[in-house]
JSON list of C-alpha atoms in Angstrom, two decimals:
[
{"chain": "A", "resi": 19, "resn": "UNK", "atom": "CA", "xyz": [242.04, 69.05, 8.35]},
{"chain": "A", "resi": 20, "resn": "UNK", "atom": "CA", "xyz": [242.25, 75.83, 10.65]},
{"chain": "A", "resi": 21, "resn": "UNK", "atom": "CA", "xyz": [244.91, 77.09, 13.02]},
{"chain": "A", "resi": 22, "resn": "UNK", "atom": "CA", "xyz": [244.71, 76.45, 16.75]},
{"chain": "A", "resi": 23, "resn": "UNK", "atom": "CA", "xyz": [243.45, 79.16, 19.06]},
{"chain": "A", "resi": 24, "resn": "UNK", "atom": "CA", "xyz": [243.32, 79.52, 22.83]},
{"chain": "A", "resi": 25, "resn": "UNK", "atom": "CA", "xyz": [239.89, 81.12, 22.97]},
{"chain": "A", "resi": 26, "resn": "UNK", "atom": "CA", "xyz": [237.26, 79.80, 25.35]},
{"chain": "A", "resi": 27, "resn": "UNK", "atom": "CA", "xyz": [234.90, 78.77, 22.57]},
{"chain": "A", "resi": 28, "resn": "UNK", "atom": "CA", "xyz": [235.29, 76.85, 19.36]},
{"chain": "A", "resi": 29, "resn": "UNK", "atom": "CA", "xyz": [236.00, 79.33, 16.62]},
{"chain": "A", "resi": 30, "resn": "UNK", "atom": "CA", "xyz": [236.94, 77.06, 13.75]},
{"chain": "A", "resi": 31, "resn": "UNK", "atom": "CA", "xyz": [234.31, 76.86, 11.05]},
{"chain": "A", "resi": 32, "resn": "UNK", "atom": "CA", "xyz": [233.01, 73.44, 10.25]},
{"chain": "A", "resi": 33, "resn": "UNK", "atom": "CA", "xyz": [234.39, 72.28, 6.89]},
{"chain": "A", "resi": 34, "resn": "UNK", "atom": "CA", "xyz": [231.96, 71.58, 4.12]},
{"chain": "A", "resi": 35, "resn": "UNK", "atom": "CA", "xyz": [230.98, 67.93, 3.80]},
{"chain": "A", "resi": 36, "resn": "UNK", "atom": "CA", "xyz": [233.02, 66.18, 1.12]},
{"chain": "A", "resi": 37, "resn": "UNK", "atom": "CA", "xyz": [230.17, 64.27, -0.43]},
{"chain": "A", "resi": 38, "resn": "UNK", "atom": "CA", "xyz": [232.05, 63.63, -3.64]},
{"chain": "A", "resi": 39, "resn": "UNK", "atom": "CA", "xyz": [234.82, 61.54, -2.08]},
{"chain": "A", "resi": 40, "resn": "UNK", "atom": "CA", "xyz": [233.00, 58.23, -1.49]},
{"chain": "A", "resi": 41, "resn": "UNK", "atom": "CA", "xyz": [231.38, 56.56, -4.47]},
{"chain": "A", "resi": 42, "resn": "UNK", "atom": "CA", "xyz": [227.63, 56.32, -4.27]},
{"chain": "A", "resi": 43, "resn": "UNK", "atom": "CA", "xyz": [226.34, 52.79, -3.67]},
{"chain": "A", "resi": 44, "resn": "UNK", "atom": "CA", "xyz": [223.41, 52.98, -6.11]},
{"chain": "A", "resi": 45, "resn": "UNK", "atom": "CA", "xyz": [223.33, 49.93, -8.37]},
{"chain": "A", "resi": 46, "resn": "UNK", "atom": "CA", "xyz": [226.50, 48.49, -6.81]},
{"chain": "A", "resi": 47, "resn": "UNK", "atom": "CA", "xyz": [224.63, 45.52, -5.42]},
{"chain": "A", "resi": 48, "resn": "UNK", "atom": "CA", "xyz": [223.69, 44.23, -8.86]},
{"chain": "A", "resi": 49, "resn": "UNK", "atom": "CA", "xyz": [227.16, 44.11, -10.33]},
{"chain": "A", "resi": 50, "resn": "UNK", "atom": "CA", "xyz": [228.63, 42.77, -7.12]},
{"chain": "A", "resi": 51, "resn": "UNK", "atom": "CA", "xyz": [226.26, 39.82, -7.15]},
{"chain": "A", "resi": 52, "resn": "UNK", "atom": "CA", "xyz": [226.84, 39.13, -10.85]},
{"chain": "A", "resi": 53, "resn": "UNK", "atom": "CA", "xyz": [230.61, 39.36, -10.50]},
{"chain": "A", "resi": 54, "resn": "UNK", "atom": "CA", "xyz": [230.50, 37.09, -7.48]},
{"chain": "A", "resi": 55, "resn": "UNK", "atom": "CA", "xyz": [228.54, 34.45, -9.34]},
{"chain": "A", "resi": 56, "resn": "UNK", "atom": "CA", "xyz": [230.89, 34.57, -12.33]},
{"chain": "A", "resi": 57, "resn": "UNK", "atom": "CA", "xyz": [234.00, 34.34, -10.16]},
{"chain": "A", "resi": 58, "resn": "UNK", "atom": "CA", "xyz": [232.50, 31.51, -8.17]},
{"chain": "A", "resi": 59, "resn": "UNK", "atom": "CA", "xyz": [232.80, 29.03, -11.02]},
{"chain": "A", "resi": 60, "resn": "UNK", "atom": "CA", "xyz": [235.80, 26.95, -9.99]},
{"chain": "A", "resi": 61, "resn": "UNK", "atom": "CA", "xyz": [237.44, 29.52, -7.69]},
{"chain": "A", "resi": 62, "resn": "UNK", "atom": "CA", "xyz": [237.04, 31.78, -4.69]},
{"chain": "A", "resi": 63, "resn": "UNK", "atom": "CA", "xyz": [234.24, 34.34, -5.22]},
{"chain": "A", "resi": 64, "resn": "UNK", "atom": "CA", "xyz": [235.60, 37.86, -5.60]},
{"chain": "A", "resi": 65, "resn": "UNK", "atom": "CA", "xyz": [232.53, 39.33, -3.86]},
{"chain": "A", "resi": 66, "resn": "UNK", "atom": "CA", "xyz": [230.70, 37.81, -0.91]},
{"chain": "A", "resi": 67, "resn": "UNK", "atom": "CA", "xyz": [228.00, 39.02, 1.48]},
{"chain": "A", "resi": 68, "resn": "UNK", "atom": "CA", "xyz": [229.55, 39.77, 4.86]},
{"chain": "A", "resi": 69, "resn": "UNK", "atom": "CA", "xyz": [227.16, 37.34, 6.55]},
{"chain": "A", "resi": 70, "resn": "UNK", "atom": "CA", "xyz": [228.14, 34.40, 4.33]},
{"chain": "A", "resi": 71, "resn": "UNK", "atom": "CA", "xyz": [228.37, 31.39, 6.69]},
{"chain": "A", "resi": 72, "resn": "UNK", "atom": "CA", "xyz": [231.59, 30.25, 5.01]},
{"chain": "A", "resi": 73, "resn": "UNK", "atom": "CA", "xyz": [233.36, 33.41, 6.20]},
{"chain": "A", "resi": 74, "resn": "UNK", "atom": "CA", "xyz": [235.05, 33.35, 9.59]},
{"chain": "A", "resi": 75, "resn": "UNK", "atom": "CA", "xyz": [237.11, 36.06, 11.30]},
{"chain": "A", "resi": 76, "resn": "UNK", "atom": "CA", "xyz": [239.98, 34.55, 13.30]},
{"chain": "A", "resi": 77, "resn": "UNK", "atom": "CA", "xyz": [242.81, 36.58, 14.88]},
{"chain": "A", "resi": 78, "resn": "UNK", "atom": "CA", "xyz": [242.03, 39.54, 12.59]},
{"chain": "A", "resi": 79, "resn": "UNK", "atom": "CA", "xyz": [242.25, 37.31, 9.49]},
{"chain": "A", "resi": 80, "resn": "UNK", "atom": "CA", "xyz": [239.12, 36.67, 7.44]},
{"chain": "A", "resi": 81, "resn": "UNK", "atom": "CA", "xyz": [238.85, 33.07, 6.29]},
{"chain": "A", "resi": 82, "resn": "UNK", "atom": "CA", "xyz": [236.68, 31.65, 3.53]},
{"chain": "A", "resi": 83, "resn": "UNK", "atom": "CA", "xyz": [236.19, 27.92, 3.85]},
{"chain": "A", "resi": 84, "resn": "UNK", "atom": "CA", "xyz": [239.24, 27.80, 6.11]},
{"chain": "A", "resi": 85, "resn": "UNK", "atom": "CA", "xyz": [241.62, 29.78, 3.87]},
{"chain": "A", "resi": 86, "resn": "UNK", "atom": "CA", "xyz": [242.52, 33.50, 3.98]},
{"chain": "A", "resi": 87, "resn": "UNK", "atom": "CA", "xyz": [240.05, 35.36, 1.80]},
{"chain": "A", "resi": 88, "resn": "UNK", "atom": "CA", "xyz": [241.00, 37.68, -1.06]},
{"chain": "A", "resi": 89, "resn": "UNK", "atom": "CA", "xyz": [238.11, 39.67, -2.43]},
{"chain": "A", "resi": 90, "resn": "UNK", "atom": "CA", "xyz": [235.42, 42.08, -1.26]},
{"chain": "A", "resi": 91, "resn": "UNK", "atom": "CA", "xyz": [232.65, 41.60, 1.29]},
{"chain": "A", "resi": 92, "resn": "UNK", "atom": "CA", "xyz": [229.49, 43.67, 1.08]},
{"chain": "A", "resi": 93, "resn": "UNK", "atom": "CA", "xyz": [226.42, 44.48, 3.16]},
{"chain": "A", "resi": 94, "resn": "UNK", "atom": "CA", "xyz": [223.00, 45.31, 1.70]},
{"chain": "A", "resi": 95, "resn": "UNK", "atom": "CA", "xyz": [219.95, 47.03, 3.13]},
{"chain": "A", "resi": 96, "resn": "UNK", "atom": "CA", "xyz": [216.55, 45.28, 2.99]},
{"chain": "A", "resi": 97, "resn": "UNK", "atom": "CA", "xyz": [215.87, 47.39, -0.12]},
{"chain": "A", "resi": 98, "resn": "UNK", "atom": "CA", "xyz": [219.03, 46.08, -1.79]},
{"chain": "A", "resi": 99, "resn": "UNK", "atom": "CA", "xyz": [221.16, 49.20, -1.43]},
{"chain": "A", "resi": 100, "resn": "UNK", "atom": "CA", "xyz": [224.85, 48.75, -0.65]},
{"chain": "A", "resi": 101, "resn": "UNK", "atom": "CA", "xyz": [225.71, 49.71, 2.93]},
{"chain": "A", "resi": 102, "resn": "UNK", "atom": "CA", "xyz": [229.32, 48.53, 3.14]},
{"chain": "A", "resi": 103, "resn": "UNK", "atom": "CA", "xyz": [232.21, 47.39, 0.94]},
{"chain": "A", "resi": 104, "resn": "UNK", "atom": "CA", "xyz": [235.37, 45.97, 2.50]},
{"chain": "A", "resi": 105, "resn": "UNK", "atom": "CA", "xyz": [238.32, 44.71, 0.41]},
{"chain": "A", "resi": 106, "resn": "UNK", "atom": "CA", "xyz": [240.57, 41.91, 1.66]},
{"chain": "A", "resi": 107, "resn": "UNK", "atom": "CA", "xyz": [243.89, 40.53, 0.57]},
{"chain": "A", "resi": 108, "resn": "UNK", "atom": "CA", "xyz": [245.16, 37.29, 2.09]},
{"chain": "A", "resi": 109, "resn": "UNK", "atom": "CA", "xyz": [242.52, 37.62, 4.81]},
{"chain": "A", "resi": 110, "resn": "UNK", "atom": "CA", "xyz": [243.38, 41.17, 5.88]},
{"chain": "A", "resi": 111, "resn": "UNK", "atom": "CA", "xyz": [241.70, 44.45, 5.05]},
{"chain": "A", "resi": 112, "resn": "UNK", "atom": "CA", "xyz": [243.56, 46.00, 2.13]},
{"chain": "A", "resi": 113, "resn": "UNK", "atom": "CA", "xyz": [242.39, 48.98, 0.09]},
{"chain": "A", "resi": 114, "resn": "UNK", "atom": "CA", "xyz": [239.49, 51.40, 0.47]},
{"chain": "A", "resi": 115, "resn": "UNK", "atom": "CA", "xyz": [236.71, 50.27, 2.87]},
{"chain": "A", "resi": 116, "resn": "UNK", "atom": "CA", "xyz": [233.46, 52.24, 2.70]},
{"chain": "A", "resi": 117, "resn": "UNK", "atom": "CA", "xyz": [230.15, 52.43, 4.55]},
{"chain": "A", "resi": 118, "resn": "UNK", "atom": "CA", "xyz": [226.90, 54.25, 3.75]},
{"chain": "A", "resi": 119, "resn": "UNK", "atom": "CA", "xyz": [223.76, 55.18, 5.66]},
{"chain": "A", "resi": 120, "resn": "UNK", "atom": "CA", "xyz": [221.86, 54.74, 2.40]},
{"chain": "A", "resi": 121, "resn": "UNK", "atom": "CA", "xyz": [222.06, 55.73, -1.28]},
{"chain": "A", "resi": 122, "resn": "UNK", "atom": "CA", "xyz": [224.22, 58.84, -1.68]},
{"chain": "A", "resi": 123, "resn": "UNK", "atom": "CA", "xyz": [224.72, 59.16, 2.10]},
{"chain": "A", "resi": 124, "resn": "UNK", "atom": "CA", "xyz": [228.32, 58.20, 3.03]},
{"chain": "A", "resi": 125, "resn": "UNK", "atom": "CA", "xyz": [229.02, 57.15, 6.62]},
{"chain": "A", "resi": 126, "resn": "UNK", "atom": "CA", "xyz": [232.78, 56.60, 6.56]},
{"chain": "A", "resi": 127, "resn": "UNK", "atom": "CA", "xyz": [235.72, 55.54, 4.45]},
{"chain": "A", "resi": 128, "resn": "UNK", "atom": "CA", "xyz": [239.06, 54.13, 5.57]},
{"chain": "A", "resi": 129, "resn": "UNK", "atom": "CA", "xyz": [242.20, 53.02, 3.75]},
{"chain": "A", "resi": 130, "resn": "UNK", "atom": "CA", "xyz": [243.99, 49.83, 4.78]},
{"chain": "A", "resi": 131, "resn": "UNK", "atom": "CA", "xyz": [247.31, 48.20, 3.97]},
{"chain": "A", "resi": 132, "resn": "UNK", "atom": "CA", "xyz": [247.77, 44.60, 5.11]},
{"chain": "A", "resi": 133, "resn": "UNK", "atom": "CA", "xyz": [245.16, 44.98, 7.86]},
{"chain": "A", "resi": 134, "resn": "UNK", "atom": "CA", "xyz": [246.34, 48.33, 9.23]},
{"chain": "A", "resi": 135, "resn": "UNK", "atom": "CA", "xyz": [244.84, 51.75, 8.60]},
{"chain": "A", "resi": 136, "resn": "UNK", "atom": "CA", "xyz": [246.89, 53.95, 6.31]},
{"chain": "A", "resi": 137, "resn": "UNK", "atom": "CA", "xyz": [246.33, 57.54, 5.20]},
{"chain": "A", "resi": 138, "resn": "UNK", "atom": "CA", "xyz": [243.20, 59.62, 5.67]},
{"chain": "A", "resi": 139, "resn": "UNK", "atom": "CA", "xyz": [240.07, 58.17, 7.32]},
{"chain": "A", "resi": 140, "resn": "UNK", "atom": "CA", "xyz": [236.87, 60.22, 7.09]},
{"chain": "A", "resi": 141, "resn": "UNK", "atom": "CA", "xyz": [233.45, 59.90, 8.70]},
{"chain": "A", "resi": 142, "resn": "UNK", "atom": "CA", "xyz": [230.18, 61.79, 8.36]},
{"chain": "A", "resi": 143, "resn": "UNK", "atom": "CA", "xyz": [227.02, 62.27, 10.40]},
{"chain": "A", "resi": 144, "resn": "UNK", "atom": "CA", "xyz": [223.68, 61.26, 8.83]},
{"chain": "A", "resi": 145, "resn": "UNK", "atom": "CA", "xyz": [223.07, 64.85, 7.67]},
{"chain": "A", "resi": 146, "resn": "UNK", "atom": "CA", "xyz": [226.35, 64.81, 5.72]},
{"chain": "A", "resi": 147, "resn": "UNK", "atom": "CA", "xyz": [228.33, 67.02, 8.10]},
{"chain": "A", "resi": 148, "resn": "UNK", "atom": "CA", "xyz": [231.83, 65.80, 9.07]},
{"chain": "A", "resi": 149, "resn": "UNK", "atom": "CA", "xyz": [232.20, 63.48, 12.06]},
{"chain": "A", "resi": 150, "resn": "UNK", "atom": "CA", "xyz": [235.95, 62.80, 11.97]},
{"chain": "A", "resi": 151, "resn": "UNK", "atom": "CA", "xyz": [239.10, 63.14, 9.90]},
{"chain": "A", "resi": 152, "resn": "UNK", "atom": "CA", "xyz": [242.05, 61.10, 11.10]},
{"chain": "A", "resi": 153, "resn": "UNK", "atom": "CA", "xyz": [245.42, 60.43, 9.53]},
{"chain": "A", "resi": 154, "resn": "UNK", "atom": "CA", "xyz": [247.13, 57.07, 9.98]},
{"chain": "A", "resi": 155, "resn": "UNK", "atom": "CA", "xyz": [250.46, 55.44, 9.30]},
{"chain": "A", "resi": 156, "resn": "UNK", "atom": "CA", "xyz": [250.87, 51.72, 9.87]},
{"chain": "A", "resi": 157, "resn": "UNK", "atom": "CA", "xyz": [247.71, 51.60, 11.99]},
{"chain": "A", "resi": 158, "resn": "UNK", "atom": "CA", "xyz": [248.66, 54.52, 14.27]},
{"chain": "A", "resi": 159, "resn": "UNK", "atom": "CA", "xyz": [247.62, 58.16, 14.36]},
{"chain": "A", "resi": 160, "resn": "UNK", "atom": "CA", "xyz": [250.07, 60.27, 12.38]},
{"chain": "A", "resi": 161, "resn": "UNK", "atom": "CA", "xyz": [249.53, 63.96, 11.80]},
{"chain": "A", "resi": 162, "resn": "UNK", "atom": "CA", "xyz": [246.27, 65.83, 12.26]},
{"chain": "A", "resi": 163, "resn": "UNK", "atom": "CA", "xyz": [243.21, 64.25, 13.94]},
{"chain": "A", "resi": 164, "resn": "UNK", "atom": "CA", "xyz": [239.88, 66.12, 14.00]},
{"chain": "A", "resi": 165, "resn": "UNK", "atom": "CA", "xyz": [236.46, 65.15, 15.37]},
{"chain": "A", "resi": 166, "resn": "UNK", "atom": "CA", "xyz": [233.11, 66.95, 15.49]},
{"chain": "A", "resi": 167, "resn": "UNK", "atom": "CA", "xyz": [229.92, 66.64, 17.52]},
{"chain": "A", "resi": 168, "resn": "UNK", "atom": "CA", "xyz": [226.67, 65.95, 15.70]},
{"chain": "A", "resi": 169, "resn": "UNK", "atom": "CA", "xyz": [225.65, 69.58, 16.29]},
{"chain": "A", "resi": 170, "resn": "UNK", "atom": "CA", "xyz": [228.55, 70.64, 14.07]},
{"chain": "A", "resi": 171, "resn": "UNK", "atom": "CA", "xyz": [230.82, 71.99, 16.79]},
{"chain": "A", "resi": 172, "resn": "UNK", "atom": "CA", "xyz": [234.39, 70.67, 17.00]},
{"chain": "A", "resi": 173, "resn": "UNK", "atom": "CA", "xyz": [235.08, 68.02, 19.67]},
{"chain": "A", "resi": 174, "resn": "UNK", "atom": "CA", "xyz": [238.84, 67.67, 19.37]},
{"chain": "A", "resi": 175, "resn": "UNK", "atom": "CA", "xyz": [241.78, 68.71, 17.25]},
{"chain": "A", "resi": 176, "resn": "UNK", "atom": "CA", "xyz": [245.22, 67.30, 17.84]},
{"chain": "A", "resi": 177, "resn": "UNK", "atom": "CA", "xyz": [248.52, 66.34, 16.29]},
{"chain": "A", "resi": 178, "resn": "UNK", "atom": "CA", "xyz": [250.20, 62.94, 16.56]},
{"chain": "A", "resi": 179, "resn": "UNK", "atom": "CA", "xyz": [253.49, 61.23, 15.78]},
{"chain": "A", "resi": 180, "resn": "UNK", "atom": "CA", "xyz": [253.86, 57.45, 15.86]},
{"chain": "A", "resi": 181, "resn": "UNK", "atom": "CA", "xyz": [250.49, 57.10, 17.61]},
{"chain": "A", "resi": 182, "resn": "UNK", "atom": "CA", "xyz": [251.35, 59.52, 20.42]},
{"chain": "A", "resi": 183, "resn": "UNK", "atom": "CA", "xyz": [250.21, 63.09, 21.04]},
{"chain": "A", "resi": 184, "resn": "UNK", "atom": "CA", "xyz": [252.82, 65.47, 19.63]},
{"chain": "A", "resi": 185, "resn": "UNK", "atom": "CA", "xyz": [252.18, 69.19, 19.48]},
{"chain": "A", "resi": 186, "resn": "UNK", "atom": "CA", "xyz": [249.05, 71.29, 19.93]},
{"chain": "A", "resi": 187, "resn": "UNK", "atom": "CA", "xyz": [245.93, 69.60, 21.32]},
{"chain": "A", "resi": 188, "resn": "UNK", "atom": "CA", "xyz": [242.46, 71.09, 21.82]},
{"chain": "A", "resi": 189, "resn": "UNK", "atom": "CA", "xyz": [239.21, 69.62, 23.16]},
{"chain": "A", "resi": 190, "resn": "UNK", "atom": "CA", "xyz": [235.76, 71.20, 23.42]},
{"chain": "A", "resi": 191, "resn": "UNK", "atom": "CA", "xyz": [232.45, 70.48, 25.13]},
{"chain": "A", "resi": 192, "resn": "UNK", "atom": "CA", "xyz": [229.29, 70.10, 22.99]},
{"chain": "A", "resi": 193, "resn": "UNK", "atom": "CA", "xyz": [228.30, 73.72, 23.72]},
{"chain": "A", "resi": 194, "resn": "UNK", "atom": "CA", "xyz": [231.59, 74.99, 22.29]},
{"chain": "A", "resi": 195, "resn": "UNK", "atom": "CA", "xyz": [233.30, 75.66, 25.63]},
{"chain": "A", "resi": 196, "resn": "UNK", "atom": "CA", "xyz": [237.01, 74.94, 25.57]},
{"chain": "A", "resi": 197, "resn": "UNK", "atom": "CA", "xyz": [237.75, 71.84, 27.67]},
{"chain": "A", "resi": 198, "resn": "UNK", "atom": "CA", "xyz": [241.52, 71.61, 27.19]},
{"chain": "A", "resi": 199, "resn": "UNK", "atom": "CA", "xyz": [244.23, 73.46, 25.28]},
{"chain": "A", "resi": 200, "resn": "UNK", "atom": "CA", "xyz": [247.76, 72.15, 25.70]},
{"chain": "A", "resi": 201, "resn": "UNK", "atom": "CA", "xyz": [250.94, 71.16, 23.97]},
{"chain": "A", "resi": 202, "resn": "UNK", "atom": "CA", "xyz": [252.29, 67.60, 24.13]},
{"chain": "A", "resi": 203, "resn": "UNK", "atom": "CA", "xyz": [256.05, 67.10, 23.97]},
{"chain": "A", "resi": 204, "resn": "UNK", "atom": "CA", "xyz": [258.13, 64.06, 24.87]},
{"chain": "A", "resi": 205, "resn": "UNK", "atom": "CA", "xyz": [255.25, 62.42, 26.72]},
{"chain": "A", "resi": 206, "resn": "UNK", "atom": "CA", "xyz": [254.43, 65.50, 28.81]},
{"chain": "A", "resi": 207, "resn": "UNK", "atom": "CA", "xyz": [251.58, 68.00, 28.56]},
{"chain": "A", "resi": 208, "resn": "UNK", "atom": "CA", "xyz": [252.01, 71.76, 28.91]},
{"chain": "A", "resi": 209, "resn": "UNK", "atom": "CA", "xyz": [249.15, 74.22, 29.22]},
{"chain": "A", "resi": 210, "resn": "UNK", "atom": "CA", "xyz": [245.45, 74.03, 30.05]},
{"chain": "A", "resi": 211, "resn": "UNK", "atom": "CA", "xyz": [244.88, 70.30, 30.61]},
{"chain": "A", "resi": 212, "resn": "UNK", "atom": "CA", "xyz": [241.34, 70.31, 32.01]},
{"chain": "A", "resi": 213, "resn": "UNK", "atom": "CA", "xyz": [238.58, 72.39, 33.51]},
{"chain": "A", "resi": 214, "resn": "UNK", "atom": "CA", "xyz": [240.00, 72.38, 37.07]},
{"chain": "A", "resi": 215, "resn": "UNK", "atom": "CA", "xyz": [243.71, 73.05, 36.81]},
{"chain": "A", "resi": 216, "resn": "UNK", "atom": "CA", "xyz": [246.59, 74.11, 34.62]},
{"chain": "A", "resi": 217, "resn": "UNK", "atom": "CA", "xyz": [249.80, 72.16, 34.19]},
{"chain": "A", "resi": 218, "resn": "UNK", "atom": "CA", "xyz": [252.67, 73.34, 36.36]},
{"chain": "A", "resi": 219, "resn": "UNK", "atom": "CA", "xyz": [255.20, 72.74, 33.60]},
{"chain": "A", "resi": 220, "resn": "UNK", "atom": "CA", "xyz": [256.12, 75.53, 31.23]},
{"chain": "A", "resi": 221, "resn": "UNK", "atom": "CA", "xyz": [257.25, 75.22, 27.66]},
{"chain": "A", "resi": 222, "resn": "UNK", "atom": "CA", "xyz": [261.01, 75.10, 27.17]}
]
């Protein structure tokens, strides 16, 4: 997630869509329903539809019949295709959460640990081209963050540490025109901040 440049247009090539990363949802609905029914005999179901009336989200904790839920919630299309899978542990998102536009068409996938995003999160536009790639640690941006417009041009590319901008940052307009190109250090920004002015500070 290409080296930064200071050119006036976006020059980084759009990465190829990683269609092989998320599992395809075809036929997932069937085994989810069967597994849920089997697990439901005398215990908490391991799979539940996200709109189950016994589920309740309170203070970022998902409850099932009043107790923190451990298992997976799912969403289905009218045709029965899986549109979302979200794993929970003790009521908080934990594991790989995935969403699809339809069969074989991933929308996004995010990793969670005890309710907070962890590691690489990826999103795609309906045509399969990348929408975002963001790295997290303990629920905060950490490392490289990239986003793209639906037309395939880059929207932003920046580096973060502990949730704060740290290092080179670039933003573009939808037509590819450079909107900002600066360096963030110790809470300050150095360089081309916007379309009307440049920062007065210089790099040490």
